[in-house]
Amino acid sequence: MTYVVNGRSFDEQPDPGQCLRTFLRSLGHHGVKKGCDAGDCGACTVWLDDSPVHSCITPAFRAEGHEVTTIEGLGSPGQLHPMQRQFRDAPGFQCGFCTAGMIMTSATFTEAQKADLPRALKGNLCRCTGYRAIEDAVNGVVGVETAAPGKAVGTSVGPPAAEGVVTGRAEFTMDTHVEGMLHLKVLHSPHAHARITSVDKTAAMAVPGVHRVFTWEDVPRKRFSTAIHTDHLVDPDDTYILDDTVRFVGQRVAAVVADTVGAAEEGCRRLRVEYEELPAVFDPEAAMADGAPQLHSADDPFVRDVAHNVLLELHSHIGDVDAGFAAADVIHEGTYSSPRVQHAHLETHGSIAWVEDGRLNVRTSSQSPSIAKAKLAHLFALRPDQLHVFCERVGGAFGGKQEVISEDLAALAALDTGRPVCFEYTREEEFTTASPRHPMTLAVRLGAKEDGTLTALQVRNVSNTGAYGNHGGETLYAGGAAVMIYRCPNKKYDAYSVYTNTVPSGALRGYGMTQPAFAVESAMDELARAVHLDPLELRRRNIVKPGDPLLALHEGPDDVMFNEDGLGKCIDAVDHALARAVTEPPPGPDWLVGSGVASSLHETAPPTEHLSEAWVTLGDDLVYELAVGTVEFGEGTSTAHVQIAANQLGTTPSRIRLVQSDTDRTGFDTGAFASAGLFVAGNAVLRAANAVRDRILEFAAAHTGVHVVMCSLGDGEVVCGEQHVPLAELVALARTRGIRFTAARKAYGSPRSVVSNTQGFKIAVHQVTGEIRVLYSVQATDAAVVINPAQVRGQVEGGLAQGIGFALTENYQVDADGTMVNPNLRNYRIPTYADVPRTELLLVRSADSFGPMGAKGIAECCINPVAPALANALHDATGVRFRALPLTPERVYSRLKRNRSIRTA
């Protein structure tokens, strides 16, 4: 069969039934991505005779005799297609995994299609950007700025990998081929709770190409936690690589390693497994009841209350809530629930492992190669020097890759077979086995005086951690931020992280604060109406302010510094914005309009130990090499780190060469989560850059005889008094003396600052269909010093888009047996371009940050007030309070219809 790909003709025979996506990738065209294999996301878009198609649902044989164009054939670095240039210059991406497909689709648009992007882009999904940056790229809006030497901070410079991303040359985890590579697939449990009594491997091993079958008997019997934190003691070691007891539908039962993915999948189908089914429990309240099925054994030292399936419980109080409620003029009580939410990062989890020169190498999609290395060393009894873990560019994460859930099996198989092994999740496996947001139910009780002053604040939080603990304890602690935000002399917080026979919950943007924020901010809105106050005014009267203790879980001291009223500024900014915003409801008599607000606080680093080390070296080519362990997955730390280094070294970002996320080439880094990629790693970069700058200046001062205070580092030179000494001269002289201009510095996540934000919406609700349309959206955030304005805007817009999905569209549906019934992007429904409104971003400046250059990380907290602000706007429009998410049209319609019926009766 004859094919023409990117102008080159060749003869090739695809495998029977092979899709065009896998065929093109087998030929080395790795710009064609896998996001869904179902035609839902568009990441695999290529041209077939100049028409865009989803290559994952296009049979390869249909391309015979036609011209196929991939992103690599559209343009190349230095010779970009106009649409590639526009995506580079907007910039129209964050993680970049969807970008090739976006460009291949957008490059075919007519003017009419550009004028109707909600329809034109309906086949392409982005989880990172919130789509506004993509709209700018399609329309040729330039957002990237050029930084002057030493003036990079505060400038919207473009990402270092921009040209690689827009041309498809930037490598993601699976964009490689290792000679002799085997493929691993997993057999998943069909039962929510069962004991494996036997596994017959005979038929599976008889499948041509199958090399190994692993069961629980073939793996190290070591407990560990898949969760990633520097301090592993905060997470329960309640998991095995493979276990003889399964505790949720989808849990690993066995792993098959074969020459091809197809052979490994067939091997899984031929395994014969005998189960002894056990009683299962899916509701955390039922799991805590006496006599409930017990998920974990009594010999598990990490479970607080094995008999009642309680992983962890927190009980904290300040003052006397009973006295506080007795003193209240108004008391509000309500119970609020938040569902599971999947990360839906377009790059699925995956790892490639191989042994070379006696060392295990793991190329993985992770938020922390350093801690993944430590866990693998523990599991397989390896010394640190026997193990190398690294990441290329990662296609989105949002906390979902703050886990070790693909690395262990890939490493096991590589060590056992001596061959390279690839383990890549399917989209269905992401939904059914990766760790979604914790479902939480929170009972909130508020007491207040007639003037709105809080007298008591009580919260009971029941969190469903699923079958394993992962992040169950840490997210429970994090929920205290929703209690911390308001000043009140009497507070009580009771919280339970409970095991159930459901998919293990994990880390997701907002990390345990998003769900309590929905509850407390909804309750505050209800209280405001009860005391006849504007909701923003009620918040003004009760928010914590400088000088107030941030009383959340305990009265003891902590390392959080709170010296400026950023939250009050955010509330005022949103209040003014909503007052001046002019909106028109859609035409027709059935639309109701309303507005809503909500606020949140977020600490700029996690309370557990967070560490990062950065190395800066001036090379002989006069380019500074910056090595830092932080992974880039769309959060923008790569750009920010380069800007910080360039700023301090008096140069431009083009003269900073970045090395990152590789345990052989960088220092330890806890990971890019909880906004610590900027706050902690950014401080390490700042300190290392300053150290190298000072060494250069001291050397130059000694060389010129000018006092060091009279010396300054510029772009390619050092100015000492009246003398201009080229850097090249200093580097050459230093080399003769055996001196290198290099330094390593560490930074820790302490002391910490506080980020605050407020979200406002004006919405229209159709009282017949239940549809919600956002008429106006505004978020004010206390970002302190802004390193890169375009990136700050992009992170807020992306977080807001995810918050809208959490509130309105995303519905993780589980049946009575614990099985997810909609494990695909089409039916789960992350927001599309048409679902996400443009948002006005208001940046509030404060000076209480301990971050690099006075900056604060804002990517985590921006999601937290979105859902409650929407729920509050919905109540304002309809008079009906919705206390459970998501606010789908069906749910809204049903409640409104029922409410009308009650009123009519």
PDB file of C-alpha atoms in Angstrom, residues 600-724:
ATOM      1  CA  SER A 600     -11.262  31.613  49.255  1.00  0.00           C
ATOM      2  CA  LEU A 601      -7.890  31.579  50.976  1.00  0.00           C
ATOM      3  CA  HIS A 602      -4.987  29.313  50.083  1.00  0.00           C
ATOM      4  CA  GLU A 603      -1.577  28.847  51.659  1.00  0.00           C
ATOM      5  CA  THR A 604       1.252  29.229  49.151  1.00  0.00           C
ATOM      6  CA  ALA A 605       2.895  25.894  49.955  1.00  0.00           C
ATOM      7  CA  PRO A 606       1.688  22.690  51.602  1.00  0.00           C
ATOM      8  CA  PRO A 607       2.116  22.326  55.365  1.00  0.00           C
ATOM      9  CA  THR A 608       4.238  19.205  54.897  1.00  0.00           C
ATOM     10  CA  GLU A 609       7.928  19.607  54.111  1.00  0.00           C
ATOM     11  CA  HIS A 610       8.529  20.892  50.581  1.00  0.00           C
ATOM     12  CA  LEU A 611      12.065  21.150  49.222  1.00  0.00           C
ATOM     13  CA  SER A 612      13.684  22.188  45.963  1.00  0.00           C
ATOM     14  CA  GLU A 613      17.277  22.564  44.843  1.00  0.00           C
ATOM     15  CA  ALA A 614      18.452  24.588  41.837  1.00  0.00           C
ATOM     16  CA  TRP A 615      21.822  24.672  40.100  1.00  0.00           C
ATOM     17  CA  VAL A 616      23.072  27.562  37.956  1.00  0.00           C
ATOM     18  CA  THR A 617      26.269  27.397  35.910  1.00  0.00           C
ATOM     19  CA  LEU A 618      27.803  29.852  33.444  1.00  0.00           C
ATOM     20  CA  GLY A 619      29.061  27.773  30.517  1.00  0.00           C
ATOM     21  CA  ASP A 620      31.973  28.406  28.179  1.00  0.00           C
ATOM     22  CA  ASP A 621      29.430  29.381  25.524  1.00  0.00           C
ATOM     23  CA  LEU A 622      28.325  32.222  27.839  1.00  0.00           C
ATOM     24  CA  VAL A 623      24.918  30.629  28.278  1.00  0.00           C
ATOM     25  CA  TYR A 624      23.717  30.049  31.834  1.00  0.00           C
ATOM     26  CA  GLU A 625      22.552  26.506  32.500  1.00  0.00           C
ATOM     27  CA  LEU A 626      19.704  26.348  34.987  1.00  0.00           C
ATOM     28  CA  ALA A 627      18.996  22.891  36.398  1.00  0.00           C
ATOM     29  CA  VAL A 628      15.891  22.424  38.519  1.00  0.00           C
ATOM     30  CA  GLY A 629      13.895  19.294  39.247  1.00  0.00           C
ATOM     31  CA  THR A 630      10.441  20.835  38.718  1.00  0.00           C
ATOM     32  CA  VAL A 631       8.371  19.206  35.984  1.00  0.00           C
ATOM     33  CA  GLU A 632       6.633  21.305  33.320  1.00  0.00           C
ATOM     34  CA  PHE A 633       3.054  20.195  32.702  1.00  0.00           C
ATOM     35  CA  GLY A 634       1.395  23.474  31.787  1.00  0.00           C
ATOM     36  CA  GLU A 635       1.696  25.308  35.088  1.00  0.00           C
ATOM     37  CA  GLY A 636       4.331  27.601  33.558  1.00  0.00           C
ATOM     38  CA  THR A 637       7.133  27.117  36.081  1.00  0.00           C
ATOM     39  CA  SER A 638       9.691  26.618  33.307  1.00  0.00           C
ATOM     40  CA  THR A 639       9.012  30.092  31.968  1.00  0.00           C
ATOM     41  CA  ALA A 640       8.940  31.666  35.426  1.00  0.00           C
ATOM     42  CA  HIS A 641      12.185  30.001  36.489  1.00  0.00           C
ATOM     43  CA  VAL A 642      13.964  31.180  33.346  1.00  0.00           C
ATOM     44  CA  GLN A 643      12.631  34.701  33.912  1.00  0.00           C
ATOM     45  CA  ILE A 644      13.809  34.787  37.527  1.00  0.00           C
ATOM     46  CA  ALA A 645      17.283  33.583  36.574  1.00  0.00           C
ATOM     47  CA  ALA A 646      17.562  36.004  33.646  1.00  0.00           C
ATOM     48  CA  ASN A 647      16.394  38.866  35.830  1.00  0.00           C
ATOM     49  CA  GLN A 648      19.025  38.259  38.499  1.00  0.00           C
ATOM     50  CA  LEU A 649      21.834  37.551  36.039  1.00  0.00           C
ATOM     51  CA  GLY A 650      21.226  40.730  34.051  1.00  0.00           C
ATOM     52  CA  THR A 651      20.516  38.859  30.849  1.00  0.00           C
ATOM     53  CA  THR A 652      17.650  37.742  28.623  1.00  0.00           C
ATOM     54  CA  PRO A 653      15.700  34.463  28.773  1.00  0.00           C
ATOM     55  CA  SER A 654      17.336  33.380  25.498  1.00  0.00           C
ATOM     56  CA  ARG A 655      20.642  33.041  27.350  1.00  0.00           C
ATOM     57  CA  ILE A 656      19.240  30.637  29.945  1.00  0.00           C
ATOM     58  CA  ARG A 657      19.406  26.947  29.034  1.00  0.00           C
ATOM     59  CA  LEU A 658      16.941  24.980  31.136  1.00  0.00           C
ATOM     60  CA  VAL A 659      17.548  21.425  32.355  1.00  0.00           C
ATOM     61  CA  GLN A 660      14.707  19.998  34.391  1.00  0.00           C
ATOM     62  CA  SER A 661      12.911  17.025  35.938  1.00  0.00           C
ATOM     63  CA  ASP A 662      15.742  14.481  35.727  1.00  0.00           C
ATOM     64  CA  THR A 663      17.153  12.844  38.845  1.00  0.00           C
ATOM     65  CA  ASP A 664      20.543  12.399  37.141  1.00  0.00           C
ATOM     66  CA  ARG A 665      20.863  16.009  36.011  1.00  0.00           C
ATOM     67  CA  THR A 666      19.017  18.043  38.637  1.00  0.00           C
ATOM     68  CA  GLY A 667      18.808  18.267  42.401  1.00  0.00           C
ATOM     69  CA  PHE A 668      15.967  17.007  44.559  1.00  0.00           C
ATOM     70  CA  ASP A 669      12.574  18.595  44.018  1.00  0.00           C
ATOM     71  CA  THR A 670       9.451  17.622  45.964  1.00  0.00           C
ATOM     72  CA  GLY A 671       7.288  18.422  42.970  1.00  0.00           C
ATOM     73  CA  ALA A 672       5.152  20.997  41.256  1.00  0.00           C
ATOM     74  CA  PHE A 673       1.942  20.914  43.234  1.00  0.00           C
ATOM     75  CA  ALA A 674       0.178  23.229  45.698  1.00  0.00           C
ATOM     76  CA  SER A 675       1.688  26.152  43.731  1.00  0.00           C
ATOM     77  CA  ALA A 676       5.088  25.214  45.159  1.00  0.00           C
ATOM     78  CA  GLY A 677       6.660  25.070  41.694  1.00  0.00           C
ATOM     79  CA  LEU A 678       6.831  28.843  41.802  1.00  0.00           C
ATOM     80  CA  PHE A 679       6.918  29.523  45.532  1.00  0.00           C
ATOM     81  CA  VAL A 680       9.550  26.963  46.567  1.00  0.00           C
ATOM     82  CA  ALA A 681      11.480  26.030  43.427  1.00  0.00           C
ATOM     83  CA  GLY A 682      11.350  29.655  42.290  1.00  0.00           C
ATOM     84  CA  ASN A 683      13.100  30.675  45.508  1.00  0.00           C
ATOM     85  CA  ALA A 684      15.771  28.039  44.901  1.00  0.00           C
ATOM     86  CA  VAL A 685      16.329  29.422  41.388  1.00  0.00           C
ATOM     87  CA  LEU A 686      16.503  32.965  42.766  1.00  0.00           C
ATOM     88  CA  ARG A 687      19.098  32.024  45.367  1.00  0.00           C
ATOM     89  CA  ALA A 688      21.241  30.014  42.958  1.00  0.00           C
ATOM     90  CA  ALA A 689      21.181  32.789  40.365  1.00  0.00           C
ATOM     91  CA  ASN A 690      22.106  35.372  42.994  1.00  0.00           C
ATOM     92  CA  ALA A 691      24.978  33.189  44.191  1.00  0.00           C
ATOM     93  CA  VAL A 692      26.424  32.851  40.681  1.00  0.00           C
ATOM     94  CA  ARG A 693      25.978  36.570  40.063  1.00  0.00           C
ATOM     95  CA  ASP A 694      27.861  37.360  43.280  1.00  0.00           C
ATOM     96  CA  ARG A 695      30.698  34.985  42.383  1.00  0.00           C
ATOM     97  CA  ILE A 696      31.101  36.592  38.981  1.00  0.00           C
ATOM     98  CA  LEU A 697      31.082  40.066  40.490  1.00  0.00           C
ATOM     99  CA  GLU A 698      33.621  39.130  43.183  1.00  0.00           C
ATOM    100  CA  PHE A 699      35.916  37.628  40.550  1.00  0.00           C
ATOM    101  CA  ALA A 700      35.530  40.671  38.311  1.00  0.00           C
ATOM    102  CA  ALA A 701      36.208  43.030  41.222  1.00  0.00           C
ATOM    103  CA  ALA A 702      39.420  41.192  42.067  1.00  0.00           C
ATOM    104  CA  HIS A 703      40.417  41.173  38.395  1.00  0.00           C
ATOM    105  CA  THR A 704      39.859  44.918  37.884  1.00  0.00           C
ATOM    106  CA  GLY A 705      40.832  46.160  41.322  1.00  0.00           C
ATOM    107  CA  VAL A 706      37.458  47.861  41.679  1.00  0.00           C
ATOM    108  CA  HIS A 707      35.412  47.373  44.843  1.00  0.00           C
ATOM    109  CA  VAL A 708      32.661  44.828  44.349  1.00  0.00           C
ATOM    110  CA  VAL A 709      29.925  47.321  45.223  1.00  0.00           C
ATOM    111  CA  MET A 710      30.940  49.253  42.094  1.00  0.00           C
ATOM    112  CA  CYS A 711      30.437  46.194  39.868  1.00  0.00           C
ATOM    113  CA  SER A 712      27.256  45.136  38.099  1.00  0.00           C
ATOM    114  CA  LEU A 713      26.459  42.164  35.880  1.00  0.00           C
ATOM    115  CA  GLY A 714      25.050  42.918  32.454  1.00  0.00           C
ATOM    116  CA  ASP A 715      24.233  40.998  29.303  1.00  0.00           C
ATOM    117  CA  GLY A 716      27.567  39.548  28.259  1.00  0.00           C
ATOM    118  CA  GLU A 717      29.715  41.813  30.404  1.00  0.00           C
ATOM    119  CA  VAL A 718      30.524  43.061  33.871  1.00  0.00           C
ATOM    120  CA  VAL A 719      30.738  46.775  34.467  1.00  0.00           C
ATOM    121  CA  CYS A 720      33.290  47.643  37.174  1.00  0.00           C
ATOM    122  CA  GLY A 721      33.382  51.379  37.648  1.00  0.00           C
ATOM    123  CA  GLU A 722      34.383  52.725  34.234  1.00  0.00           C
ATOM    124  CA  GLN A 723      35.605  49.370  32.947  1.00  0.00           C
ATOM    125  CA  HIS A 724      33.499  47.038  30.775  1.00  0.00           C
TER     126      HIS A 724
END
